Short mmCIF file of C-alpha atoms and ligand atoms in Angstrom, two decimals:
data_model
loop_
_atom_site.label_atom_id
_atom_site.label_comp_id
_atom_site.label_asym_id
_atom_site.label_seq_id
_atom_site.Cartn_x
_atom_site.Cartn_y
_atom_site.Cartn_z
CA MET A 1 -89.09 -124.74 138.59
CA ALA A 2 -87.17 -121.97 136.81
CA SER A 3 -88.54 -118.39 136.84
CA SER A 4 -90.38 -117.66 133.65
CA SER A 5 -88.48 -115.72 130.67
CA LEU A 6 -88.21 -112.03 130.77
CA ILE A 7 -89.57 -112.36 127.30
CA PRO A 8 -93.22 -112.70 127.61
CA ALA A 9 -94.27 -115.97 125.43
CA ASN A 10 -97.53 -115.12 124.28
CA ASP A 11 -98.48 -111.64 125.43
CA PRO A 12 -98.24 -108.85 122.55
CA THR A 13 -99.72 -106.49 125.30
CA LEU A 14 -96.34 -106.69 127.54
CA LEU A 15 -92.88 -105.84 126.77
CA PHE A 16 -90.92 -107.40 129.31
CA THR A 17 -92.11 -109.80 132.25
CA ASN A 18 -92.85 -106.90 134.60
CA ALA A 19 -94.54 -108.59 137.60
CA GLY A 20 -94.78 -112.13 139.17
CA MET A 21 -98.51 -112.48 138.01
CA ASN A 22 -97.54 -112.35 134.25
CA GLN A 23 -97.18 -115.96 133.92
CA PHE A 24 -100.58 -116.55 135.68
CA LYS A 25 -102.64 -113.96 133.50
CA ASP A 26 -104.75 -116.39 131.90
CA VAL A 27 -105.32 -118.37 135.05
CA PHE A 28 -106.63 -115.13 136.67
CA LEU A 29 -108.79 -114.61 133.34
CA GLY A 30 -110.20 -118.02 133.64
CA PHE A 31 -108.54 -119.22 130.33
CA ASP A 32 -106.13 -121.46 131.81
CA LYS A 33 -106.54 -124.08 134.48
CA ARG A 34 -103.77 -125.31 136.93
CA PRO A 35 -103.70 -128.59 138.99
CA TYR A 36 -103.47 -126.16 142.03
CA THR A 37 -105.25 -123.01 143.28
CA ARG A 38 -102.18 -121.67 145.37
CA ALA A 39 -98.72 -120.74 144.61
CA THR A 40 -95.59 -118.92 145.63
CA THR A 41 -92.75 -117.90 143.36
CA SER A 42 -89.84 -115.70 142.84
CA GLN A 43 -89.96 -114.18 139.27
CA LYS A 44 -87.18 -112.18 137.25
CA VAL A 45 -88.78 -108.88 136.26
CA VAL A 46 -87.53 -106.00 134.12
CA ARG A 47 -89.31 -102.57 134.34
CA ALA A 48 -87.62 -100.37 131.57
CA GLY A 49 -90.53 -99.73 129.29
CA GLY A 50 -94.11 -100.39 128.63
CA LYS A 51 -96.49 -99.78 131.74
CA HIS A 52 -94.02 -100.07 134.50
CA ASN A 53 -90.81 -98.13 133.59
CA ASP A 54 -88.27 -97.55 136.23
CA LEU A 55 -85.29 -96.81 133.86
CA GLU A 56 -85.48 -93.17 135.06
CA ASN A 57 -85.58 -93.85 138.83
CA VAL A 58 -82.26 -95.83 138.54
CA GLY A 59 -79.40 -93.72 140.09
CA TYR A 60 -81.81 -91.53 141.58
CA THR A 61 -83.56 -93.74 144.34
CA ALA A 62 -82.77 -96.06 146.73
CA ARG A 63 -85.07 -98.49 145.85
CA HIS A 64 -85.71 -98.99 142.00
CA HIS A 65 -84.15 -101.34 139.65
CA THR A 66 -84.63 -102.08 135.90
CA PHE A 67 -84.17 -105.59 136.70
CA PHE A 68 -85.39 -107.15 140.03
CA GLU A 69 -86.63 -110.51 141.55
CA MET A 70 -90.12 -110.33 142.52
CA LEU A 71 -91.40 -112.77 145.34
CA GLY A 72 -95.11 -113.62 145.42
CA ASN A 73 -97.67 -115.49 146.68
CA PHE A 74 -100.95 -116.39 144.51
CA SER A 75 -104.44 -117.47 145.04
CA PHE A 76 -106.54 -118.72 142.02
CA GLY A 77 -109.93 -118.33 143.38
CA ASP A 78 -108.87 -120.02 146.82
CA TYR A 79 -107.97 -117.56 149.58
CA PHE A 80 -108.92 -113.85 149.48
CA LYS A 81 -108.74 -110.68 151.29
CA GLU A 82 -108.76 -111.80 154.95
CA ASP A 83 -106.17 -114.75 154.32
CA ALA A 84 -103.93 -112.81 152.06
CA ILE A 85 -103.65 -109.94 154.57
CA LYS A 86 -103.08 -112.37 157.50
CA PHE A 87 -100.53 -114.39 155.60
CA ALA A 88 -98.58 -111.19 154.75
CA TRP A 89 -98.73 -110.01 158.25
CA GLU A 90 -97.52 -113.52 159.70
CA PHE A 91 -94.80 -113.44 157.10
CA LEU A 92 -93.44 -110.27 157.89
CA THR A 93 -93.69 -109.82 161.69
CA SER A 94 -93.89 -113.46 163.28
CA LYS A 95 -90.70 -114.74 164.92
CA GLU A 96 -90.28 -117.58 162.71
CA TRP A 97 -90.36 -115.57 159.75
CA LEU A 98 -88.93 -112.18 159.17
CA ALA A 99 -89.58 -110.86 162.68
CA LEU A 100 -89.98 -107.18 161.58
CA PRO A 101 -90.80 -104.46 164.19
CA THR A 102 -94.47 -103.94 163.88
CA GLU A 103 -94.18 -100.04 164.57
CA LYS A 104 -92.08 -99.60 161.37
CA LEU A 105 -94.68 -101.00 159.16
CA TRP A 106 -97.44 -98.82 157.56
CA VAL A 107 -100.35 -100.12 155.51
CA THR A 108 -102.38 -98.57 152.56
CA VAL A 109 -105.54 -99.64 151.25
CA TYR A 110 -107.44 -98.69 148.44
CA ALA A 111 -109.71 -95.85 149.25
CA GLU A 112 -113.16 -97.63 148.68
CA ASP A 113 -111.82 -100.80 150.33
CA ASP A 114 -113.58 -100.82 153.73
CA GLU A 115 -113.15 -104.50 153.96
CA ALA A 116 -109.47 -104.54 153.61
CA TYR A 117 -108.97 -101.51 156.14
CA ASP A 118 -111.16 -103.22 158.64
CA ILE A 119 -109.19 -106.43 158.41
CA TRP A 120 -105.92 -104.71 158.99
CA HIS A 121 -107.27 -102.61 161.61
CA LYS A 122 -109.59 -104.59 163.71
CA GLN A 123 -108.26 -108.16 163.23
CA VAL A 124 -104.56 -107.78 162.59
CA GLY A 125 -104.37 -104.62 164.85
CA VAL A 126 -102.58 -101.95 162.69
CA PRO A 127 -103.12 -98.88 164.33
CA ALA A 128 -104.97 -95.99 162.38
CA GLU A 129 -102.37 -93.74 162.66
CA ARG A 130 -100.40 -96.10 160.31
CA MET A 131 -102.86 -96.70 158.09
CA ILE A 132 -103.65 -94.60 154.78
CA ARG A 133 -106.56 -94.79 152.26
CA ILE A 134 -105.28 -94.10 148.73
CA GLY A 135 -106.89 -93.79 145.45
CA ASP A 136 -109.74 -91.98 146.16
CA ASN A 137 -111.42 -89.68 143.38
CA LYS A 138 -109.95 -86.53 144.38
CA GLY A 139 -107.70 -86.58 141.24
CA ALA A 140 -104.22 -87.84 140.99
CA LYS A 141 -102.61 -85.42 143.34
CA TYR A 142 -99.51 -87.55 144.21
CA ALA A 143 -98.39 -90.86 142.69
CA SER A 144 -99.61 -93.50 144.82
CA ASP A 145 -102.15 -95.81 143.46
CA ASN A 146 -103.91 -98.66 145.02
CA PHE A 147 -105.55 -99.97 141.96
CA TRP A 148 -103.11 -102.29 140.45
CA THR A 149 -103.26 -103.15 136.72
CA MET A 150 -100.34 -105.03 134.75
CA GLY A 151 -100.95 -102.85 131.66
CA ASP A 152 -103.36 -100.88 129.77
CA THR A 153 -105.37 -104.00 129.56
CA GLY A 154 -105.51 -107.24 131.42
CA PRO A 155 -106.03 -108.41 135.15
CA CYS A 156 -106.16 -105.49 137.80
CA GLY A 157 -107.77 -104.88 140.97
CA PRO A 158 -107.61 -102.92 144.33
CA CYS A 159 -104.53 -103.56 146.44
CA THR A 160 -103.21 -102.90 149.78
CA GLU A 161 -99.40 -102.21 150.18
CA ILE A 162 -97.11 -102.53 153.01
CA PHE A 163 -94.24 -99.92 153.67
CA PHE A 164 -91.20 -99.91 155.90
CA ASP A 165 -90.25 -96.85 157.59
CA HIS A 166 -86.44 -96.56 157.20
CA GLY A 167 -86.20 -93.71 159.92
CA ALA A 168 -86.40 -90.13 160.33
CA ASP A 169 -82.86 -89.34 159.38
CA ILE A 170 -84.06 -90.28 155.72
CA TRP A 171 -86.02 -87.72 153.76
CA GLY A 172 -89.58 -88.74 152.74
CA GLY A 173 -93.22 -88.68 153.91
CA PRO A 174 -95.87 -91.49 153.99
CA PRO A 175 -97.51 -92.56 151.02
CA GLY A 176 -100.18 -90.26 149.81
CA SER A 177 -98.26 -87.32 151.24
CA PRO A 178 -96.33 -84.57 149.33
CA GLU A 179 -93.02 -86.23 150.35
CA GLU A 180 -94.02 -89.78 149.44
CA ASP A 181 -91.37 -89.59 146.61
CA GLY A 182 -88.58 -89.81 149.16
CA ASP A 183 -87.09 -92.77 150.24
CA ARG A 184 -87.96 -92.81 154.00
CA TYR A 185 -91.01 -95.07 153.56
CA ILE A 186 -90.24 -97.84 151.24
CA GLU A 187 -93.01 -100.01 149.61
CA ILE A 188 -91.97 -103.43 150.22
CA TRP A 189 -95.13 -105.51 149.45
CA ASN A 190 -98.14 -105.15 147.25
CA ASN A 191 -100.93 -107.49 147.65
CA VAL A 192 -103.40 -107.25 144.84
CA PHE A 193 -107.06 -108.41 145.12
CA MET A 194 -107.68 -109.54 141.52
CA GLN A 195 -111.05 -108.86 140.77
CA PHE A 196 -111.34 -107.18 137.14
CA ASN A 197 -110.14 -107.58 133.58
CA ARG A 198 -109.61 -104.25 131.74
CA ASP A 199 -110.48 -104.61 128.16
CA GLU A 200 -109.26 -102.07 125.24
CA SER A 201 -111.91 -99.51 126.13
CA GLY A 202 -111.06 -99.11 129.53
CA VAL A 203 -114.07 -101.03 130.68
CA LEU A 204 -113.55 -103.46 133.81
CA HIS A 205 -115.17 -106.90 133.53
CA LYS A 206 -115.47 -109.14 136.89
CA LEU A 207 -113.02 -111.95 136.75
CA PRO A 208 -114.68 -115.32 137.07
CA LYS A 209 -113.07 -116.01 140.40
CA PRO A 210 -111.76 -113.20 142.93
CA SER A 211 -108.15 -113.91 143.40
CA VAL A 212 -104.84 -112.65 145.00
CA ASP A 213 -101.68 -111.67 143.39
CA THR A 214 -98.66 -110.38 145.59
CA GLY A 215 -95.44 -108.97 144.72
CA MET A 216 -92.41 -108.12 147.11
CA GLY A 217 -89.11 -106.92 145.70
CA LEU A 218 -86.37 -109.30 147.12
CA GLU A 219 -83.82 -106.38 146.87
CA ARG A 220 -85.80 -104.05 149.28
CA ILE A 221 -86.71 -106.70 151.64
CA SER A 222 -83.11 -107.59 151.73
CA ALA A 223 -82.24 -104.15 152.51
CA VAL A 224 -84.72 -104.22 155.61
CA MET A 225 -83.16 -107.82 156.75
CA GLN A 226 -79.41 -106.43 156.20
CA HIS A 227 -80.28 -103.39 158.28
CA VAL A 228 -79.57 -101.00 155.36
CA HIS A 229 -81.48 -98.40 153.81
CA SER A 230 -80.88 -98.69 150.12
CA ASN A 231 -81.40 -101.77 147.83
CA TYR A 232 -77.65 -100.65 146.41
CA GLU A 233 -76.19 -101.32 149.87
CA ILE A 234 -77.17 -104.94 150.09
CA ASP A 235 -74.39 -107.62 149.84
CA LEU A 236 -75.16 -108.55 146.00
CA PHE A 237 -75.21 -104.95 144.99
CA GLN A 238 -72.03 -104.10 147.00
CA ALA A 239 -70.15 -106.87 145.25
CA LEU A 240 -71.44 -105.71 141.86
CA ILE A 241 -70.63 -102.06 142.74
CA ALA A 242 -67.37 -103.22 143.75
CA GLU A 243 -66.49 -104.79 140.61
CA ALA A 244 -67.93 -102.01 138.60
CA GLN A 245 -65.40 -99.70 140.17
CA LYS A 246 -62.73 -102.32 139.35
CA VAL A 247 -63.47 -102.42 135.70
CA THR A 248 -64.35 -98.85 135.37
CA GLY A 249 -61.50 -97.53 137.53
CA ALA A 250 -63.82 -95.08 139.19
CA GLU A 251 -62.28 -93.17 142.12
CA ASP A 252 -65.41 -92.76 144.12
CA ILE A 253 -67.14 -95.98 145.20
CA ASN A 254 -70.00 -93.62 145.97
CA SER A 255 -70.57 -92.37 142.62
CA PRO A 256 -74.46 -92.85 141.49
CA SER A 257 -72.94 -93.92 138.05
CA LEU A 258 -71.49 -97.23 139.55
CA LYS A 259 -74.96 -97.99 141.04
CA VAL A 260 -76.39 -97.56 137.47
CA ILE A 261 -74.02 -99.84 135.70
CA ALA A 262 -74.62 -102.27 138.75
CA ASP A 263 -78.26 -102.17 137.98
CA HIS A 264 -77.93 -102.21 134.17
CA ILE A 265 -75.57 -105.28 133.96
CA ARG A 266 -78.44 -107.21 135.62
CA SER A 267 -81.12 -106.30 133.25
CA CYS A 268 -78.83 -106.41 130.18
CA ALA A 269 -77.43 -109.80 130.98
CA PHE A 270 -80.73 -111.55 132.08
CA LEU A 271 -82.47 -110.19 128.88
CA VAL A 272 -79.68 -111.55 126.61
CA ALA A 273 -79.71 -114.73 128.38
CA ASP A 274 -83.48 -114.70 127.84
CA GLY A 275 -83.01 -114.15 123.99
CA ALA A 276 -83.02 -110.43 123.45
CA LEU A 277 -80.36 -108.88 121.29
CA PRO A 278 -79.73 -105.04 120.82
CA ALA A 279 -81.59 -103.71 117.93
CA ASN A 280 -83.26 -100.80 116.51
CA ASP A 281 -86.66 -101.43 117.37
CA GLY A 282 -89.03 -103.18 119.92
CA ARG A 283 -87.41 -105.24 122.97
CA GLY A 284 -84.08 -105.03 121.23
CA TYR A 285 -84.02 -101.39 121.39
CA VAL A 286 -84.95 -101.11 124.91
CA LEU A 287 -82.05 -103.41 125.48
CA ARG A 288 -79.55 -101.04 123.25
CA ARG A 289 -80.83 -98.09 125.36
CA ILE A 290 -79.95 -99.86 128.60
CA ILE A 291 -76.69 -100.90 127.41
CA ARG A 292 -75.66 -97.44 125.90
CA ARG A 293 -76.57 -95.72 129.13
CA ALA A 294 -74.38 -98.02 131.09
CA ILE A 295 -71.43 -97.33 128.54
CA ARG A 296 -71.93 -93.85 128.95
CA HIS A 297 -71.88 -93.75 132.73
CA GLY A 298 -68.79 -95.63 132.46
CA TYR A 299 -67.37 -92.88 130.31
CA LYS A 300 -68.44 -90.53 132.67
CA LEU A 301 -66.32 -92.25 135.36
CA GLY A 302 -63.54 -91.83 133.06
CA GLN A 303 -63.41 -95.48 131.49
CA LYS A 304 -63.09 -94.85 127.65
CA GLY A 305 -62.37 -98.48 126.86
CA TYR A 306 -64.93 -101.46 126.80
CA PHE A 307 -65.49 -102.41 130.35
CA PHE A 308 -69.24 -103.47 130.51
CA HIS A 309 -69.17 -107.02 129.25
CA LYS A 310 -66.61 -107.70 131.90
CA LEU A 311 -69.13 -107.63 134.78
CA VAL A 312 -70.97 -110.73 133.18
CA ALA A 313 -68.46 -113.10 134.85
CA LYS A 314 -69.02 -111.69 138.50
CA LEU A 315 -72.76 -111.34 137.84
CA ALA A 316 -72.64 -115.13 136.86
CA GLU A 317 -70.71 -116.05 140.03
CA LEU A 318 -73.00 -114.00 142.17
CA MET A 319 -76.37 -115.12 140.65
CA GLY A 320 -75.40 -118.12 138.65
CA ASP A 321 -76.44 -120.81 141.14
CA ALA A 322 -79.96 -119.34 141.13
CA TYR A 323 -79.88 -118.58 137.53
CA PRO A 324 -78.07 -121.13 135.69
CA GLU A 325 -78.70 -119.57 132.21
CA LEU A 326 -76.07 -116.76 133.32
CA ARG A 327 -73.29 -119.39 133.29
CA GLN A 328 -74.62 -121.37 130.29
CA ARG A 329 -74.54 -118.47 128.05
CA GLN A 330 -72.11 -116.39 129.75
CA SER A 331 -70.15 -115.96 126.37
CA GLN A 332 -73.02 -115.09 124.30
CA ILE A 333 -73.94 -112.40 126.92
CA GLU A 334 -70.38 -110.97 127.09
CA ASP A 335 -70.18 -111.31 123.16
CA ALA A 336 -73.33 -109.39 122.83
CA LEU A 337 -72.48 -106.57 125.27
CA LYS A 338 -69.25 -106.29 123.99
CA GLN A 339 -70.31 -106.04 120.26
CA GLU A 340 -72.51 -103.00 121.48
CA GLU A 341 -69.79 -101.44 123.33
CA GLU A 342 -67.68 -101.60 120.10
CA VAL A 343 -70.36 -99.90 117.79
CA PHE A 344 -71.26 -97.41 120.51
CA GLY A 345 -67.60 -96.78 121.22
CA ARG A 346 -67.02 -95.58 117.70
CA THR A 347 -69.31 -92.35 117.96
CA LEU A 348 -69.84 -91.83 121.80
CA GLU A 349 -66.85 -89.80 122.10
CA ASN A 350 -67.58 -87.35 119.39
CA GLY A 351 -71.09 -87.43 120.44
CA MET A 352 -70.31 -86.17 124.00
CA THR A 353 -67.88 -83.60 122.35
CA LEU A 354 -70.74 -82.31 120.36
CA LEU A 355 -73.20 -82.63 123.37
CA GLU A 356 -70.78 -80.88 125.63
CA SER A 357 -70.24 -77.66 123.22
CA ALA A 358 -73.95 -77.51 122.67
CA LEU A 359 -74.64 -77.33 126.58
CA ALA A 360 -71.62 -74.72 126.99
CA GLY A 361 -72.54 -71.11 127.80
CA GLY A 362 -75.11 -71.78 130.72
CA LYS A 363 -77.87 -73.11 128.71
CA THR A 364 -80.70 -74.45 130.46
CA VAL A 365 -82.33 -76.49 127.41
CA LEU A 366 -80.64 -78.73 124.72
CA ASP A 367 -81.95 -77.86 121.43
CA GLY A 368 -83.99 -80.25 119.40
CA ALA A 369 -81.65 -80.08 116.40
CA THR A 370 -78.54 -81.26 118.59
CA ALA A 371 -80.55 -84.00 119.92
CA PHE A 372 -81.70 -85.29 116.82
CA LYS A 373 -78.29 -85.23 115.54
CA LEU A 374 -77.09 -87.13 118.37
CA ALA A 375 -79.46 -89.69 117.78
CA ASP A 376 -79.08 -89.71 114.07
CA THR A 377 -75.32 -89.49 113.72
CA PHE A 378 -73.81 -90.60 116.98
CA GLY A 379 -76.38 -93.33 118.08
CA PHE A 380 -77.38 -91.51 121.15
CA PRO A 381 -80.90 -92.65 122.14
CA ILE A 382 -82.91 -89.76 123.17
CA ASP A 383 -83.32 -91.01 126.69
CA LEU A 384 -79.39 -91.05 126.97
CA THR A 385 -79.10 -87.52 126.06
CA ALA A 386 -81.97 -86.57 128.22
CA ASP A 387 -80.03 -88.56 131.27
CA VAL A 388 -77.09 -86.44 130.57
CA CYS A 389 -78.88 -83.32 130.50
CA ARG A 390 -80.78 -84.18 133.71
CA GLU A 391 -77.75 -84.65 135.64
CA ARG A 392 -76.98 -80.98 134.95
CA ASN A 393 -80.50 -79.95 135.79
CA LEU A 394 -81.05 -79.32 132.06
CA THR A 395 -83.98 -80.29 129.82
CA VAL A 396 -84.35 -81.41 126.04
CA ASP A 397 -86.30 -79.34 123.74
CA MET A 398 -88.38 -82.35 122.87
CA GLU A 399 -90.68 -80.47 120.44
CA GLY A 400 -87.58 -79.43 118.57
CA PHE A 401 -86.58 -83.01 118.49
CA GLU A 402 -89.60 -84.55 117.24
CA LYS A 403 -89.68 -81.76 114.33
CA ALA A 404 -86.15 -82.76 113.25
CA LEU A 405 -87.33 -86.25 113.59
CA GLU A 406 -90.43 -85.71 111.67
CA ALA A 407 -88.46 -83.85 108.78
CA GLN A 408 -86.27 -86.84 108.59
CA ARG A 409 -88.95 -89.11 108.50
CA GLN A 410 -90.40 -87.20 105.45
CA GLN A 411 -87.10 -87.04 103.85
CA SER A 412 -86.49 -90.58 103.95
CA LYS A 413 -89.81 -91.61 102.85
CA ALA A 414 -89.32 -89.30 99.92
CA ALA A 415 -86.16 -91.14 99.41
CA GLY A 416 -87.78 -94.57 99.80
CA GLN A 417 -85.42 -95.77 102.46
CA PHE A 418 -87.14 -95.10 105.85
CA LYS A 419 -85.22 -96.86 108.57
CA MET A 420 -84.63 -94.31 111.35
CA ALA A 421 -88.14 -94.14 112.75
CA ALA A 422 -87.72 -97.23 114.92
CA GLY A 423 -84.21 -96.64 115.73
CA LEU A 424 -85.17 -93.35 117.44
CA ALA A 425 -88.37 -94.40 118.94
CA TYR A 426 -88.53 -93.40 122.52
CA GLU A 427 -91.30 -93.35 125.07
CA GLY A 428 -93.07 -90.53 126.67
CA ASP A 429 -91.43 -87.23 127.62
CA ALA A 430 -87.76 -88.39 128.22
CA SER A 431 -86.56 -84.89 129.13
CA ALA A 432 -88.23 -84.95 132.55
CA PHE A 433 -88.41 -87.08 135.66
CA HIS A 434 -91.35 -89.15 135.41
CA GLY A 435 -90.63 -91.74 137.90
CA TYR A 436 -94.36 -92.61 138.25
CA THR A 437 -96.33 -93.05 135.16
CA GLU A 438 -98.94 -95.43 136.40
CA ASN A 439 -102.32 -93.71 137.33
CA SER A 440 -105.67 -95.65 137.08
CA ARG A 441 -107.48 -93.43 139.40
CA ASP A 442 -110.29 -92.59 136.87
CA ALA A 443 -113.99 -92.30 137.83
CA LYS A 444 -114.59 -95.19 135.69
CA VAL A 445 -112.50 -97.56 138.04
CA ILE A 446 -114.07 -96.14 141.21
CA ALA A 447 -117.52 -96.50 139.92
CA LEU A 448 -117.17 -100.03 139.11
CA TYR A 449 -115.42 -100.97 142.41
CA ARG A 450 -118.40 -99.14 144.03
CA GLY A 451 -120.92 -101.17 142.28
CA ASN A 452 -119.24 -104.27 143.24
P1 LIG B 1 -92.84 -98.03 143.71
O1 LIG B 1 -93.97 -97.24 144.01
O2 LIG B 1 -91.68 -98.25 144.63
O3 LIG B 1 -92.22 -97.68 142.22
P2 LIG B 1 -94.59 -100.03 142.47
O4 LIG B 1 -95.77 -99.82 143.29
O5 LIG B 1 -94.31 -99.61 140.99
O6 LIG B 1 -93.23 -99.76 143.62
P3 LIG B 1 -95.58 -102.70 142.21
O7 LIG B 1 -95.87 -102.57 140.95
O8 LIG B 1 -96.76 -102.75 143.40
O9 LIG B 1 -94.50 -101.80 142.65
O10 LIG B 1 -94.58 -104.12 142.63
C1 LIG B 1 -94.58 -105.02 143.67
C2 LIG B 1 -93.26 -104.68 144.42
O11 LIG B 1 -92.30 -104.89 143.68
C3 LIG B 1 -93.16 -103.54 145.18
O12 LIG B 1 -93.98 -103.54 146.51
C4 LIG B 1 -91.52 -103.51 145.27
O13 LIG B 1 -91.32 -104.35 146.58
C5 LIG B 1 -91.15 -104.20 144.24
N1 LIG B 1 -90.59 -103.26 143.18
C6 LIG B 1 -91.25 -102.48 142.26
N2 LIG B 1 -90.59 -101.86 141.34
C7 LIG B 1 -89.51 -101.92 141.72
C8 LIG B 1 -88.06 -102.01 141.30
N3 LIG B 1 -88.14 -100.81 140.04
N4 LIG B 1 -86.98 -102.21 141.81
C9 LIG B 1 -86.89 -103.12 143.00
N5 LIG B 1 -88.25 -103.59 143.41
C10 LIG B 1 -89.22 -103.06 142.65
MG1 LIG B 2 -95.97 -97.95 144.52
MG1 LIG B 3 -96.95 -100.87 144.38
MG1 LIG B 4 -93.14 -98.15 140.62
#
């Protein structure tokens, strides 16, 4: 059966399909029954907005994409913790399957979850020095979080995660340590014990049946299996990066901008294939922002012509067997991307000139009025402007930007032709690096979990 669409069918709480479990949400909640109680899937997902947003990580980490393929196994009231953990270990380490060296695998469990700890430690035999309890109530000191939630509401539960140690020559520390943001210890697989449904007020309700949801990034496990460190070094990405170099004419194959472009062509092409189109609001605006970011990276590499749509053919060649929609809709995808290149191409150069002059003279902060003008007149989404600034270790005066936006809003309202707000919508503080936004380590979660 084909992967579910990236555009969620009936879920207004969800921007894009962000995990393999989305399509099973109602099964976990007990609203939907299937003729099976176990499943395995490979699901296309996009994390570029909403609860799980990795857009700002792309180009900066070895392991994040906006689009990736999530592998998973699921139990709907069938097996639970013990089997899930043993299945995961068997798949990763047994000679018949991936045969990974056990000494490179680290395991985290939810702080309160003694049961999972004991299964890993006593039954599977993972030594205590490679096991870490995460998500205690000492506050959100570091980003790690072992209570997985799909969104602000919906199925959730404590999880146990498996990390691969890529070796001492790479910077980074184990999860829960101050260096956990590094790329030495890379999370390859999350096993979630789905036990609760979080409602709008944040209260957790027990699910009808304890279930299992797991997610493993195909690109991350491919990197491990291909004996490379970064996702961007796997075969598929090397081919896309080489093609991106060809169409941009970039000199340096190692430029982070090529990784960004190789990443973004996947999310953009797959989103268009699933029916999204660039727009000034909602899902279409997220797509527009990703396309424009890719175009700007091409511009940075010296490519002033249209190039982005030219990557679709290579992508279809590489991924079209698994995802026939890429071939079926190739020309629609190319047209949509090219059209966006034409629209943004009209203002990009002038916008960049304005931005460059605003940044000249050793400034550390881009003023809000310029950021607003870039958005309003030149079609620079605020996160794109922030992306340029971040490359130079500068920030954007977001308060000033919002003030200018508000002033425009008032004016347009007065003029009765308010259109811009959606077009300038942005998420959160785009001026700083916030790779990790999920955090559900609140007292309520812990209290309920204890009471379980
Ligand atoms: P990370 O902490 O590295 O950001 P995560 O904890 O947000 O990952 P989960 O929500 O637990 O990830 O998703 C399950 C699995 O999907 C992860 O263990 C990882 O293998 C993979 N994954 C998550 N985000 C990405 C991404 N942006 N790009 C590629 N793979 C990803
Ligand atoms: Mg994580
Ligand atoms: Mg995780
Ligand atoms: Mg993440």
